[in-house]
Coordinates of C-alpha atoms in Angstrom, one line a residue:
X9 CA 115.0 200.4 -20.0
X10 CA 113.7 202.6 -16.8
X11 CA 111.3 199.6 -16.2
X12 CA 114.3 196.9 -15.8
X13 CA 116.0 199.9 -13.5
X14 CA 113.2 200.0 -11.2
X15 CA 113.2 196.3 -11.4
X16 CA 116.9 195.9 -10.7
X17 CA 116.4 198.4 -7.4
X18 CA 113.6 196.9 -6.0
X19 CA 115.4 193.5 -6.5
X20 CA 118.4 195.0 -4.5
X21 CA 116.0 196.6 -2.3
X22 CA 114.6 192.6 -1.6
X23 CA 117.5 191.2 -0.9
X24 CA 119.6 193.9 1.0
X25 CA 116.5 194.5 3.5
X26 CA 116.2 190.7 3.9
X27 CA 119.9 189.2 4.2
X28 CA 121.0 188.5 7.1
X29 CA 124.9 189.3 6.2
X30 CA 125.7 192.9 6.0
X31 CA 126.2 194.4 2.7
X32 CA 127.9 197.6 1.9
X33 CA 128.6 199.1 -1.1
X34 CA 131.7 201.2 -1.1
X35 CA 133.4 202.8 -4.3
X36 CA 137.0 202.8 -5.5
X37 CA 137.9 205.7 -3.2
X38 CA 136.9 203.7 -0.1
X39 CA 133.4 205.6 0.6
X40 CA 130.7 203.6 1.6
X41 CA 127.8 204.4 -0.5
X42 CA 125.1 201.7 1.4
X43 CA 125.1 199.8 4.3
X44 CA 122.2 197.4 4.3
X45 CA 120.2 196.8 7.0
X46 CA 121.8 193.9 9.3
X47 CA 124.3 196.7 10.3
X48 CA 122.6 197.3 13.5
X49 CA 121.1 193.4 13.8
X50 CA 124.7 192.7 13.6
X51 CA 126.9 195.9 15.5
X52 CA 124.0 197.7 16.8
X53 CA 124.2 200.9 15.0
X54 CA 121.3 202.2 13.2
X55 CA 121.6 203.1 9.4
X56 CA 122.2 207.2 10.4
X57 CA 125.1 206.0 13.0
X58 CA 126.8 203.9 10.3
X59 CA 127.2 206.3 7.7
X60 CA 128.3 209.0 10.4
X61 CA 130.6 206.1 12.0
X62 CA 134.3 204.9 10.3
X63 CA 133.4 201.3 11.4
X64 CA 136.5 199.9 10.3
X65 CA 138.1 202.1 12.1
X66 CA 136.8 200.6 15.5
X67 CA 139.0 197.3 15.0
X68 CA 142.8 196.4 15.8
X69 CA 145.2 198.1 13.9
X70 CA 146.6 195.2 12.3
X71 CA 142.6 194.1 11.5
X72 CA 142.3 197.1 10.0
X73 CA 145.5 197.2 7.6
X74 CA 144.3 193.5 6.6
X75 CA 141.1 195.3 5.6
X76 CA 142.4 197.8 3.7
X77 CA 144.9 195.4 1.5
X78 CA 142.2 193.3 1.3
X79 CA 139.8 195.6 -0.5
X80 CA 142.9 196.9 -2.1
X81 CA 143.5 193.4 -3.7
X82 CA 139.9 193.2 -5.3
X83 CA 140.2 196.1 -6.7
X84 CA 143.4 195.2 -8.2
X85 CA 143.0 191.3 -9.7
X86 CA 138.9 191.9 -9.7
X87 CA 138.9 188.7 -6.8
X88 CA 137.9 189.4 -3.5
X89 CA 139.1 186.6 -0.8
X90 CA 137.4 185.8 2.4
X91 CA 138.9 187.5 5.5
X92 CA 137.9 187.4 9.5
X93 CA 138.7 190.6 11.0
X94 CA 137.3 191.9 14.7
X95 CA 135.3 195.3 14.8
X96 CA 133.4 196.5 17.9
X97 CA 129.4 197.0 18.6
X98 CA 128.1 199.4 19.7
X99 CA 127.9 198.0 23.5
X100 CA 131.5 198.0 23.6
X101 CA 131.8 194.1 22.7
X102 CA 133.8 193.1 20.0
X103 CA 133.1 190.6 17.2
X104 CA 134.4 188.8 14.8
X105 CA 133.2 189.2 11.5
X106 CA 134.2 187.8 8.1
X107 CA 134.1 189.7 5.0
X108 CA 134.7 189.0 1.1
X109 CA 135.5 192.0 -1.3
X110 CA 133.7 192.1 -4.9
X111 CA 134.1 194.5 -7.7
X112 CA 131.1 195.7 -9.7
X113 CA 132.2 196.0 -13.6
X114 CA 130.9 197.5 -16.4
X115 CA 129.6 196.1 -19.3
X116 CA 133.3 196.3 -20.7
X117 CA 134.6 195.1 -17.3
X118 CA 136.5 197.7 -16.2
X119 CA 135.6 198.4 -12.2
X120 CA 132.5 200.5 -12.0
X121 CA 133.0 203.8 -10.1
X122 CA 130.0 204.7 -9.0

């Protein structure tokens, strides 16, 4: 069992260090637990700065509320649809990004909380 764990992370590890999408892992109370790292290939903020930053928080208002029903919605039906919203790097430009909700499950697939 703690051999397939270490497996499973370093498979994570793989694919999270390599993607070129950002990835973030963020539980059901809206904390981000991992930001991969295309964060600052993609808004310019280092891993440190991301955490400490409330990205979403750097977008229109109305992107933002979009956001937050989005994430809202997965969590509710399980489905997470595509959505563009705009967010600003860290030089002050702003970009548009695009962004699909998932839910991890349990083996009884109920939404995993942490």
């Amino acid at each position: 069992m703690r051999r397939k764990l270490i497996e499973g992370e370093e498979l994570f590890r793989l694919i999270t260090e390599n993607a070129a999408d950002m990835i973030a892992v963020v539980d059901m109370e809206g904390n981000r637990v991992f930001n991969s790292l295309s964060y600052e290939k993609v808004l310019g903020y280092s891993l440190d700065e991301a955490e400490k930053v409330v990205l979403l928080c750097s977008g229109p208002s109305e992107d933002i509320d979009r956001v937050r029903q989005a994430g809202e919605e997965a969590q509710r039906t399980g489905i997470g649809l595509p959505l563009e919203y705009r967010i600003r790097h860290k030089d002050g430009r702003w970009r548009v990004l695009e962004s699909t909700a998932s839910v991890i499950r349990n083996a009884k697939g109920e939404p995993e909380n942490s």
